[in-house]
mmCIF file of C-alpha atoms in Angstrom:
data_model
loop_
_atom_site.group_PDB
_atom_site.id
_atom_site.type_symbol
_atom_site.label_atom_id
_atom_site.label_comp_id
_atom_site.label_asym_id
_atom_site.label_seq_id
_atom_site.Cartn_x
_atom_site.Cartn_y
_atom_site.Cartn_z
ATOM 1 C CA MET A 1 157.734 87.152 142.760
ATOM 2 C CA LEU A 2 158.088 84.419 139.955
ATOM 3 C CA ARG A 3 156.807 81.799 142.490
ATOM 4 C CA ASN A 4 153.362 83.348 141.581
ATOM 5 C CA ARG A 5 151.955 80.909 139.128
ATOM 6 C CA ASP A 6 149.865 83.427 137.092
ATOM 7 C CA PHE A 7 152.550 86.121 137.060
ATOM 8 C CA SER A 8 155.069 83.532 135.944
ATOM 9 C CA PHE A 9 152.720 82.466 132.972
ATOM 10 C CA PHE A 10 152.175 86.114 132.000
ATOM 11 C CA TRP A 11 156.005 86.861 132.312
ATOM 12 C CA ILE A 12 157.235 83.893 130.255
ATOM 13 C CA GLY A 13 154.329 84.747 127.528
ATOM 14 C CA THR A 14 155.395 88.267 127.468
ATOM 15 C CA VAL A 15 159.087 87.646 127.082
ATOM 16 C CA ALA A 16 158.367 85.229 124.116
ATOM 17 C CA SER A 17 156.190 87.638 122.545
ATOM 18 C CA ASN A 18 158.560 90.656 122.940
ATOM 19 C CA LEU A 19 161.399 88.504 121.643
ATOM 20 C CA GLY A 20 159.558 87.929 118.269
ATOM 21 C CA THR A 21 158.385 91.428 118.191
ATOM 22 C CA ARG A 22 161.817 92.998 118.667
ATOM 23 C CA ALA A 23 163.289 90.735 116.027
ATOM 24 C CA THR A 24 160.812 91.666 113.572
ATOM 25 C CA GLN A 25 161.005 95.330 114.341
ATOM 26 C CA ALA A 26 164.875 95.311 113.758
ATOM 27 C CA ALA A 27 164.270 93.273 110.574
ATOM 28 C CA VAL A 28 161.588 95.679 109.147
ATOM 29 C CA LEU A 29 163.876 98.605 109.550
ATOM 30 C CA PHE A 30 166.776 96.872 107.972
ATOM 31 C CA GLN A 31 164.688 95.416 105.056
ATOM 32 C CA VAL A 32 163.133 98.860 104.392
ATOM 33 C CA TYR A 33 166.564 100.631 104.317
ATOM 34 C CA GLN A 34 168.013 97.772 102.053
ATOM 35 C CA ILE A 35 165.114 98.290 99.562
ATOM 36 C CA SER A 36 164.960 101.822 99.549
ATOM 37 C CA GLY A 37 168.580 103.108 100.573
ATOM 38 C CA SER A 38 166.940 106.135 102.333
ATOM 39 C CA ILE A 39 166.876 107.023 106.015
ATOM 40 C CA SER A 40 163.721 109.083 105.544
ATOM 41 C CA VAL A 41 161.879 106.225 103.899
ATOM 42 C CA THR A 42 163.029 103.977 106.663
ATOM 43 C CA GLY A 43 161.514 106.574 109.013
ATOM 44 C CA LEU A 44 157.980 105.875 107.514
ATOM 45 C CA VAL A 45 158.087 102.882 109.520
ATOM 46 C CA GLY A 46 157.834 104.908 112.581
ATOM 47 C CA VAL A 47 155.087 106.811 110.938
ATOM 48 C CA ALA A 48 152.975 103.697 110.352
ATOM 49 C CA GLN A 49 153.681 102.575 113.982
ATOM 50 C CA GLY A 50 152.877 105.966 115.350
ATOM 51 C CA VAL A 51 149.421 106.338 113.617
ATOM 52 C CA GLY A 52 148.246 103.222 114.932
ATOM 53 C CA THR A 53 149.498 103.828 118.464
ATOM 54 C CA VAL A 54 148.166 107.476 118.732
ATOM 55 C CA VAL A 55 144.705 106.996 117.088
ATOM 56 C CA LEU A 56 143.782 103.563 118.573
ATOM 57 C CA ASN A 57 145.669 103.327 121.897
ATOM 58 C CA PRO A 58 143.046 105.459 123.957
ATOM 59 C CA ILE A 59 140.385 103.238 122.370
ATOM 60 C CA GLY A 60 142.302 100.097 123.495
ATOM 61 C CA GLY A 61 142.463 101.556 126.901
ATOM 62 C CA VAL A 62 138.601 101.879 127.232
ATOM 63 C CA LEU A 63 138.368 98.240 126.113
ATOM 64 C CA ALA A 64 140.747 97.261 128.612
ATOM 65 C CA ASP A 65 138.526 98.847 131.306
ATOM 66 C CA ARG A 66 135.374 97.304 129.918
ATOM 67 C CA LEU A 67 136.360 93.722 128.775
ATOM 68 C CA ASP A 68 138.170 90.738 130.211
ATOM 69 C CA ARG A 69 141.866 92.020 129.864
ATOM 70 C CA ARG A 70 142.867 88.369 129.384
ATOM 71 C CA ARG A 71 140.733 87.872 126.407
ATOM 72 C CA LEU A 72 141.579 91.260 124.858
ATOM 73 C CA LEU A 73 145.203 90.237 125.144
ATOM 74 C CA GLN A 74 144.711 87.099 123.420
ATOM 75 C CA ALA A 75 142.582 88.539 120.542
ATOM 76 C CA SER A 76 145.022 91.345 119.821
ATOM 77 C CA GLN A 77 147.937 88.888 119.979
ATOM 78 C CA SER A 78 146.260 86.530 117.501
ATOM 79 C CA VAL A 79 145.676 89.601 115.068
ATOM 80 C CA SER A 80 149.441 90.406 115.309
ATOM 81 C CA LEU A 81 150.167 86.963 114.563
ATOM 82 C CA LEU A 82 148.414 87.388 111.247
ATOM 83 C CA GLY A 83 150.298 90.494 110.524
ATOM 84 C CA ALA A 84 153.650 88.678 111.130
ATOM 85 C CA LEU A 85 152.600 85.694 108.843
ATOM 86 C CA PHE A 86 151.657 88.316 106.043
ATOM 87 C CA LEU A 87 155.273 89.691 106.017
ATOM 88 C CA ALA A 88 156.586 86.202 105.998
ATOM 89 C CA VAL A 89 154.623 85.011 103.093
ATOM 90 C CA PHE A 90 155.280 88.101 100.990
ATOM 91 C CA THR A 91 158.945 88.046 101.741
ATOM 92 C CA PHE A 92 159.267 84.506 100.774
ATOM 93 C CA ILE A 93 157.263 85.257 97.571
ATOM 94 C CA GLY A 94 160.233 87.683 96.707
ATOM 95 C CA HIS A 95 158.309 90.565 95.431
ATOM 96 C CA ILE A 96 157.700 92.436 98.666
ATOM 97 C CA GLN A 97 157.556 96.316 98.321
ATOM 98 C CA VAL A 98 158.049 99.029 101.016
ATOM 99 C CA TRP A 99 154.331 99.891 100.964
ATOM 100 C CA GLN A 100 153.483 96.287 101.802
ATOM 101 C CA ILE A 101 155.734 96.481 104.777
ATOM 102 C CA LEU A 102 154.186 99.674 105.813
ATOM 103 C CA VAL A 103 150.717 98.093 105.591
ATOM 104 C CA ALA A 104 151.775 95.230 107.597
ATOM 105 C CA VAL A 105 153.300 97.372 110.152
ATOM 106 C CA LEU A 106 150.320 99.383 110.537
ATOM 107 C CA PHE A 107 148.146 96.421 110.938
ATOM 108 C CA VAL A 108 150.242 94.946 113.550
ATOM 109 C CA THR A 109 150.592 98.318 115.406
ATOM 110 C CA ALA A 110 146.816 98.737 115.261
ATOM 111 C CA SER A 111 146.479 95.410 117.095
ATOM 112 C CA SER A 112 149.090 96.207 119.539
ATOM 113 C CA SER A 113 147.245 99.368 120.627
ATOM 114 C CA PHE A 114 144.681 97.214 122.162
ATOM 115 C CA ASP A 115 147.293 94.889 123.450
ATOM 116 C CA ARG A 116 149.564 97.275 125.169
ATOM 117 C CA PRO A 117 146.883 98.788 127.685
ATOM 118 C CA ALA A 118 145.439 95.350 128.502
ATOM 119 C CA ARG A 119 148.861 93.870 129.106
ATOM 120 C CA THR A 120 149.926 96.636 131.448
ATOM 121 C CA ALA A 121 146.801 97.057 133.277
ATOM 122 C CA LEU A 122 146.685 93.237 133.844
ATOM 123 C CA VAL A 123 149.937 93.219 136.007
ATOM 124 C CA PRO A 124 148.249 94.792 139.128
ATOM 125 C CA ALA A 125 145.486 92.077 139.119
ATOM 126 C CA LEU A 126 148.377 89.337 139.336
ATOM 127 C CA VAL A 127 150.287 90.723 142.194
ATOM 128 C CA ARG A 128 149.647 92.509 145.648
ATOM 129 C CA PRO A 129 149.653 96.352 145.659
ATOM 130 C CA GLU A 130 152.865 96.516 147.656
ATOM 131 C CA GLN A 131 154.428 94.179 145.031
ATOM 132 C CA LEU A 132 153.663 96.174 142.083
ATOM 133 C CA PRO A 133 156.851 98.311 141.648
ATOM 134 C CA GLU A 134 159.034 95.087 141.769
ATOM 135 C CA ALA A 135 156.621 93.301 139.387
ATOM 136 C CA ILE A 136 157.257 96.329 136.993
ATOM 137 C CA ALA A 137 160.923 96.112 137.753
ATOM 138 C CA ILE A 138 160.847 92.305 136.711
ATOM 139 C CA VAL A 139 158.602 92.960 133.731
ATOM 140 C CA ASN A 140 160.661 95.895 132.273
ATOM 141 C CA PRO A 141 164.074 94.079 132.337
ATOM 142 C CA SER A 142 162.522 91.034 130.984
ATOM 143 C CA ARG A 143 161.230 93.084 128.042
ATOM 144 C CA GLU A 144 164.741 94.567 127.738
ATOM 145 C CA LEU A 145 166.110 90.980 127.701
ATOM 146 C CA ALA A 146 163.687 90.334 124.697
ATOM 147 C CA ILE A 147 164.943 93.450 122.981
ATOM 148 C CA LEU A 148 168.544 92.414 123.765
ATOM 149 C CA VAL A 149 168.256 88.987 122.379
ATOM 150 C CA GLY A 150 165.573 89.718 119.754
ATOM 151 C CA PRO A 151 167.457 92.021 117.231
ATOM 152 C CA ALA A 152 170.616 90.041 117.579
ATOM 153 C CA PHE A 153 168.765 86.776 116.852
ATOM 154 C CA GLY A 154 167.017 88.511 114.029
ATOM 155 C CA GLY A 155 170.343 89.536 112.662
ATOM 156 C CA LEU A 156 171.828 86.153 112.986
ATOM 157 C CA ILE A 157 168.527 84.613 111.134
ATOM 158 C CA MET A 158 169.181 87.265 108.408
ATOM 159 C CA SER A 159 172.865 86.584 107.979
ATOM 160 C CA VAL A 160 172.333 82.798 107.870
ATOM 161 C CA GLY A 161 168.968 82.761 106.178
ATOM 162 C CA SER A 162 166.682 85.450 105.139
ATOM 163 C CA VAL A 163 164.524 88.085 106.837
ATOM 164 C CA GLY A 164 161.306 85.914 105.949
ATOM 165 C CA TRP A 165 162.455 83.495 108.744
ATOM 166 C CA VAL A 166 162.443 86.276 111.271
ATOM 167 C CA TYR A 167 158.892 86.886 110.531
ATOM 168 C CA VAL A 168 158.189 83.130 110.796
ATOM 169 C CA PHE A 169 159.728 83.113 114.413
ATOM 170 C CA ASP A 170 157.635 86.237 115.217
ATOM 171 C CA THR A 171 154.461 84.279 114.351
ATOM 172 C CA PHE A 172 155.447 81.432 116.695
ATOM 173 C CA SER A 173 156.224 83.942 119.612
ATOM 174 C CA TYR A 174 152.651 85.524 119.408
ATOM 175 C CA ALA A 175 151.319 82.025 119.602
ATOM 176 C CA VAL A 176 153.123 81.292 122.898
ATOM 177 C CA LEU A 177 151.599 84.205 124.574
ATOM 178 C CA VAL A 178 148.052 83.397 123.302
ATOM 179 C CA VAL A 179 148.284 79.934 124.693
ATOM 180 C CA LEU A 180 149.910 80.906 128.169
ATOM 181 C CA VAL A 181 147.372 83.748 129.025
ATOM 182 C CA GLY A 182 144.524 81.085 128.622
ATOM 183 C CA PHE A 183 146.031 79.399 131.785
ATOM 184 C CA ILE A 184 146.088 82.689 133.879
ATOM 185 C CA ARG A 185 143.593 82.985 136.639
ATOM 186 C CA VAL A 186 143.036 86.367 138.098
ATOM 187 C CA LYS A 187 140.610 87.963 140.474
ATOM 188 C CA PRO A 188 137.448 89.364 138.897
ATOM 189 C CA LEU A 189 138.396 92.175 136.590
ATOM 190 C CA PRO A 190 136.537 95.238 135.694
ATOM 191 C CA GLY A 191 134.691 94.745 132.511
ATOM 192 C CA GLY A 192 131.026 94.705 131.170
ATOM 193 C CA LYS A 193 129.666 96.732 134.179
ATOM 194 C CA LYS A 194 129.625 100.265 133.053
ATOM 195 C CA ALA A 195 126.600 101.966 131.802
ATOM 196 C CA ALA A 196 128.322 104.980 130.389
ATOM 197 C CA SER A 197 128.924 105.370 126.767
ATOM 198 C CA PHE A 198 132.083 104.635 125.030
ATOM 199 C CA THR A 199 132.951 108.345 124.498
ATOM 200 C CA ALA A 200 132.211 109.281 128.119
ATOM 201 C CA ASP A 201 134.671 106.376 129.323
ATOM 202 C CA LEU A 202 137.280 107.803 127.263
ATOM 203 C CA VAL A 203 136.531 111.212 128.541
ATOM 204 C CA GLU A 204 136.686 110.138 132.148
ATOM 205 C CA GLY A 205 140.158 108.826 131.533
ATOM 206 C CA ALA A 206 141.370 111.995 129.950
ATOM 207 C CA LYS A 207 140.003 114.010 132.775
ATOM 208 C CA TYR A 208 141.622 111.776 135.455
ATOM 209 C CA VAL A 209 144.982 112.450 133.647
ATOM 210 C CA ALA A 210 144.393 116.240 133.411
ATOM 211 C CA LYS A 211 144.106 116.339 137.040
ATOM 212 C CA ARG A 212 147.368 114.768 137.748
ATOM 213 C CA PRO A 213 150.256 116.979 137.036
ATOM 214 C CA LEU A 214 152.717 114.340 137.882
ATOM 215 C CA VAL A 215 151.523 111.906 135.295
ATOM 216 C CA LEU A 216 151.276 115.018 132.682
ATOM 217 C CA GLN A 217 154.921 116.006 133.411
ATOM 218 C CA PHE A 218 156.118 112.352 133.276
ATOM 219 C CA ILE A 219 154.359 112.091 129.864
ATOM 220 C CA ALA A 220 156.197 115.260 128.616
ATOM 221 C CA LEU A 221 159.581 113.912 129.753
ATOM 222 C CA ASP A 222 159.007 110.612 128.054
ATOM 223 C CA LEU A 223 157.853 112.197 125.058
ATOM 224 C CA SER A 224 160.882 114.401 124.751
ATOM 225 C CA ALA A 225 163.321 111.445 124.905
ATOM 226 C CA GLN A 226 161.349 109.125 122.775
ATOM 227 C CA LEU A 227 160.331 111.829 120.085
ATOM 228 C CA PHE A 228 163.863 113.351 119.764
ATOM 229 C CA GLY A 229 166.056 110.452 120.841
ATOM 230 C CA ALA A 230 164.552 107.926 118.590
ATOM 231 C CA TYR A 231 168.068 106.263 117.700
ATOM 232 C CA ARG A 232 166.849 103.092 116.083
ATOM 233 C CA VAL A 233 166.104 104.685 112.666
ATOM 234 C CA VAL A 234 169.802 105.685 112.331
ATOM 235 C CA LEU A 235 171.143 102.293 113.221
ATOM 236 C CA PRO A 236 170.898 100.636 109.788
ATOM 237 C CA ALA A 237 172.907 103.607 108.321
ATOM 238 C CA LEU A 238 175.445 103.576 111.023
ATOM 239 C CA ALA A 239 175.935 99.842 110.810
ATOM 240 C CA THR A 240 176.274 99.973 107.014
ATOM 241 C CA ASN A 241 177.942 103.222 106.124
ATOM 242 C CA VAL A 242 179.897 104.298 109.233
ATOM 243 C CA LEU A 243 180.787 101.245 111.344
ATOM 244 C CA HIS A 244 180.727 98.634 108.285
ATOM 245 C CA ILE A 245 179.640 95.838 110.539
ATOM 246 C CA GLY A 246 176.934 94.094 108.355
ATOM 247 C CA GLU A 247 173.770 92.268 109.203
ATOM 248 C CA PHE A 248 174.747 90.421 112.313
ATOM 249 C CA GLY A 249 176.781 93.500 113.485
ATOM 250 C CA TYR A 250 173.554 95.667 113.023
ATOM 251 C CA GLY A 251 171.469 93.042 115.007
ATOM 252 C CA ILE A 252 174.118 93.311 117.882
ATOM 253 C CA LEU A 253 174.224 97.093 117.730
ATOM 254 C CA SER A 254 170.404 97.160 118.036
ATOM 255 C CA SER A 255 170.498 94.800 121.013
ATOM 256 C CA LEU A 256 172.999 96.908 122.922
ATOM 257 C CA PRO A 257 170.659 99.519 124.560
ATOM 258 C CA SER A 258 168.756 96.586 125.979
ATOM 259 C CA ALA A 259 172.082 95.225 127.470
ATOM 260 C CA GLY A 260 172.538 98.486 129.075
ATOM 261 C CA ALA A 261 169.031 98.227 130.590
ATOM 262 C CA LEU A 262 169.786 94.754 131.957
ATOM 263 C CA LEU A 263 172.936 95.993 133.494
ATOM 264 C CA ALA A 264 171.053 98.635 135.159
ATOM 265 C CA THR A 265 168.632 96.004 136.760
ATOM 266 C CA TRP A 266 170.376 95.953 140.115
ATOM 267 C CA THR A 267 170.297 99.814 140.435
ATOM 268 C CA VAL A 268 166.740 99.734 139.427
ATOM 269 C CA PHE A 269 165.666 97.530 142.080
ATOM 270 C CA ARG A 270 167.660 99.464 144.729
ATOM 271 C CA VAL A 271 165.873 102.649 143.607
ATOM 272 C CA VAL A 272 162.504 101.409 143.634
ATOM 273 C CA ARG A 273 162.830 99.803 147.072
ATOM 274 C CA SER A 274 164.630 102.834 148.680
ATOM 275 C CA GLY A 275 161.988 105.046 147.414
ATOM 276 C CA GLY A 276 163.585 108.522 147.808
ATOM 277 C CA ARG A 277 164.214 111.481 145.426
ATOM 278 C CA GLN A 278 162.675 109.524 142.531
ATOM 279 C CA GLY A 279 161.745 112.377 140.715
ATOM 280 C CA LEU A 280 165.255 113.942 140.498
ATOM 281 C CA ILE A 281 166.588 110.464 139.427
ATOM 282 C CA VAL A 282 164.128 110.523 136.597
ATOM 283 C CA LEU A 283 165.369 113.944 135.470
ATOM 284 C CA TYR A 284 169.147 113.127 135.624
ATOM 285 C CA SER A 285 168.278 109.781 133.608
ATOM 286 C CA THR A 286 166.667 111.606 131.036
ATOM 287 C CA MET A 287 169.140 114.328 130.676
ATOM 288 C CA ALA A 288 172.011 111.538 130.605
ATOM 289 C CA TYR A 289 169.819 109.756 127.916
ATOM 290 C CA GLY A 290 170.132 112.844 125.846
ATOM 291 C CA VAL A 291 173.910 113.053 126.165
ATOM 292 C CA ALA A 292 174.076 109.314 125.094
ATOM 293 C CA CYS A 293 171.994 110.030 121.966
ATOM 294 C CA ILE A 294 174.624 112.783 121.143
ATOM 295 C CA GLY A 295 177.556 110.368 121.831
ATOM 296 C CA LEU A 296 175.957 107.923 119.578
ATOM 297 C CA GLY A 297 175.431 109.919 116.789
ATOM 298 C CA LEU A 298 178.930 111.620 116.693
ATOM 299 C CA SER A 299 180.924 108.418 117.353
ATOM 300 C CA SER A 300 182.566 106.623 114.439
ATOM 301 C CA ILE A 301 184.677 104.455 116.687
ATOM 302 C CA LEU A 302 183.113 101.035 117.450
ATOM 303 C CA ALA A 303 183.952 101.115 121.154
ATOM 304 C CA PHE A 304 182.498 104.680 121.782
ATOM 305 C CA THR A 305 179.274 103.634 119.844
ATOM 306 C CA VAL A 306 178.904 100.554 122.176
ATOM 307 C CA ALA A 307 179.450 102.700 125.180
ATOM 308 C CA ALA A 308 176.884 105.183 124.033
ATOM 309 C CA ALA A 309 174.381 102.514 123.264
ATOM 310 C CA LEU A 310 174.796 100.868 126.600
ATOM 311 C CA ALA A 311 174.148 104.226 128.228
ATOM 312 C CA LEU A 312 170.979 104.643 126.366
ATOM 313 C CA GLY A 313 169.600 101.582 127.766
ATOM 314 C CA TRP A 314 170.896 102.039 131.429
ATOM 315 C CA THR A 315 169.338 105.697 131.665
ATOM 316 C CA ASP A 316 166.123 104.651 129.820
ATOM 317 C CA ALA A 317 165.510 101.763 132.177
ATOM 318 C CA LEU A 318 165.918 103.623 135.222
ATOM 319 C CA ALA A 319 163.515 106.392 134.254
ATOM 320 C CA THR A 320 161.025 104.081 132.689
ATOM 321 C CA VAL A 321 160.554 101.821 135.876
ATOM 322 C CA ILE A 322 159.995 104.878 138.184
ATOM 323 C CA ARG A 323 157.527 106.639 135.743
ATOM 324 C CA GLN A 324 155.377 103.455 135.107
ATOM 325 C CA SER A 325 155.149 102.558 138.923
ATOM 326 C CA ALA A 326 153.999 106.069 139.737
ATOM 327 C CA VAL A 327 151.386 106.004 137.043
ATOM 328 C CA GLN A 328 150.129 102.668 137.786
ATOM 329 C CA LEU A 329 149.941 103.350 141.697
ATOM 330 C CA ASP A 330 148.396 106.718 141.072
ATOM 331 C CA THR A 331 145.387 105.181 139.244
ATOM 332 C CA PRO A 332 142.394 103.139 140.506
ATOM 333 C CA ASP A 333 141.784 99.844 138.927
ATOM 334 C CA GLU A 334 138.648 100.827 137.175
ATOM 335 C CA LEU A 335 140.536 103.691 135.298
ATOM 336 C CA ARG A 336 143.817 101.764 134.994
ATOM 337 C CA GLY A 337 143.357 100.639 131.266
ATOM 338 C CA ARG A 338 142.289 104.229 130.233
ATOM 339 C CA VAL A 339 145.219 106.014 131.897
ATOM 340 C CA THR A 340 147.633 103.380 130.937
ATOM 341 C CA SER A 341 146.636 103.788 127.156
ATOM 342 C CA LEU A 342 146.924 107.596 127.256
ATOM 343 C CA TYR A 343 150.516 107.432 128.972
ATOM 344 C CA GLN A 344 151.407 104.826 126.171
ATOM 345 C CA VAL A 345 150.387 107.174 123.528
ATOM 346 C CA ALA A 346 153.701 109.031 124.492
ATOM 347 C CA SER A 347 155.658 106.111 125.667
ATOM 348 C CA GLY A 348 154.662 104.122 122.277
ATOM 349 C CA GLY A 349 153.825 106.769 119.861
ATOM 350 C CA GLY A 350 156.919 108.811 120.681
ATOM 351 C CA PRO A 351 159.431 106.392 119.440
ATOM 352 C CA SER A 352 157.326 105.732 116.281
ATOM 353 C CA PHE A 353 156.967 109.233 115.173
ATOM 354 C CA GLY A 354 160.452 109.832 116.599
ATOM 355 C CA GLN A 355 161.772 107.735 113.823
ATOM 356 C CA ILE A 356 160.403 110.214 111.120
ATOM 357 C CA VAL A 357 161.796 113.181 113.146
ATOM 358 C CA VAL A 358 165.243 111.782 113.686
ATOM 359 C CA GLY A 359 165.164 110.329 110.231
ATOM 360 C CA THR A 360 164.258 113.788 108.743
ATOM 361 C CA LEU A 361 167.087 115.415 110.845
ATOM 362 C CA ALA A 362 169.562 112.759 109.705
ATOM 363 C CA SER A 363 168.580 113.285 105.993
ATOM 364 C CA ALA A 364 169.310 116.993 106.483
ATOM 365 C CA PHE A 365 172.310 116.768 108.625
ATOM 366 C CA GLY A 366 173.381 113.233 108.491
ATOM 367 C CA PRO A 367 173.216 110.477 111.022
ATOM 368 C CA ALA A 368 175.480 112.232 113.321
ATOM 369 C CA GLY A 369 173.854 115.610 113.061
ATOM 370 C CA GLY A 370 170.361 114.210 113.470
ATOM 371 C CA MET A 371 171.114 112.318 116.618
ATOM 372 C CA ALA A 372 173.142 115.157 118.107
ATOM 373 C CA VAL A 373 170.261 117.758 117.567
ATOM 374 C CA GLY A 374 167.666 115.319 118.964
ATOM 375 C CA GLY A 375 169.762 114.436 121.933
ATOM 376 C CA LEU A 376 170.417 118.067 122.757
ATOM 377 C CA ILE A 377 166.706 118.764 122.593
ATOM 378 C CA THR A 378 166.126 116.061 125.192
ATOM 379 C CA LEU A 379 168.912 117.216 127.347
ATOM 380 C CA VAL A 380 167.730 120.888 127.368
ATOM 381 C CA PHE A 381 164.030 120.117 127.866
ATOM 382 C CA SER A 382 164.626 117.737 130.659
ATOM 383 C CA GLY A 383 167.192 119.952 132.365
ATOM 384 C CA SER A 384 164.677 122.821 132.381
ATOM 385 C CA PHE A 385 162.603 120.766 135.138
ATOM 386 C CA LEU A 386 165.634 121.504 137.510
ATOM 387 C CA LEU A 387 164.984 125.316 137.214
ATOM 388 C CA HIS A 388 161.678 125.471 138.960
ATOM 389 C CA ARG A 389 159.545 123.624 141.360
ATOM 390 C CA ASN A 390 157.184 121.111 139.746
ATOM 391 C CA SER A 391 155.631 117.669 140.577
ATOM 392 C CA VAL A 392 158.523 115.701 139.030
ATOM 393 C CA ARG A 393 161.334 117.510 140.892
ATOM 394 C CA VAL A 394 159.633 117.025 144.271
ATOM 395 C CA TYR A 395 158.295 113.377 143.671
ATOM 396 C CA ASP A 396 159.619 111.066 146.433
ATOM 397 C CA GLY A 397 158.624 107.616 145.417
ATOM 398 C CA PRO A 398 155.415 105.539 145.050
ATOM 399 C CA ARG A 399 154.653 105.895 148.744
ATOM 400 C CA LYS A 400 153.949 109.508 148.385
ATOM 401 C CA VAL A 401 151.356 109.030 145.689
ATOM 402 C CA GLN A 402 147.623 108.983 146.522
ATOM 403 C CA PRO A 403 144.823 108.231 144.005
ATOM 404 C CA VAL A 404 142.459 111.103 143.086
ATOM 405 C CA PRO A 405 138.817 110.163 144.037
ATOM 406 C CA VAL A 406 136.657 109.276 141.000
#
């Protein structure tokens, strides 16, 4: 797969961009918590991210189906670069406030809402259809590698320098993807040929999703895990007040779920190639994710915390690849940007709003109680799918999926 020149450029640029983005996301949470001392205020970072994702992501999906996805990706990454630069400058000035950080996060997330649909919908144009599950199985672990290294690298930078240098690194990482995407050559992409109005395009994508119970149920499962299992918002408090491991330890702790996802790579490849009983695998993985959330919250012993964090990444990676492959293969190319964007409202907006949900629960019941309640909700909801026949329970792999005529 990596012998494919254009896919390789895309992959390298995506890893670089994700590396800086994840370092900044960890740094922002830690910086807001250090300024405010409040988990609830820290959860406002998720609100800023969620507003941009939920409101603008569907619009980004329409543009991804109308415009050249390469150019849209370059433009959105350039805007995010400016947001990271804003954070760096105001941090180095020394008078940065929480509201300034939230404004910058909202700005970058708004840009990313145009980035994500274009980036995801571009992958099928770089590989043959039969290679798509494996391509996603490469892109997702690569993203997890960036999430693994990013927070740890960000924590290292914060411990030896300052949080401002994390934002400088993020600025550079955006520039890498902008440049590499310029060298990608793909077959002609949909864009600029549709006579329908912008609103009609948006409605067309929503109607397509509404006709696909498998997609809707995957969205519901993803949303339950991301909304009530948004563990990252409690990590600064766990690192500072429970485990007492400092900035670098916080960076490592933030990276552990991604380490779990990377450890799951071999299992993921076997599952996407075998193609059997994949719906049940998603259900069991989501249930296990809920159990891991409970374990992370209740643990005060470092070894148990490490095990729970690794389990979060392992179970999430397995379910995510299956869900994304099914959605991409279930969608014709001319609708892929819009359908992807609607799916990402859950996968992207869920964790963002989940930070305020879990942050509020943690403020009421403590970090342990907040994570335990959230994990329990995820466990019960996903387990309920086993009690009756549904599209997820009987889903047997991408070879069983046929797109709906449009």
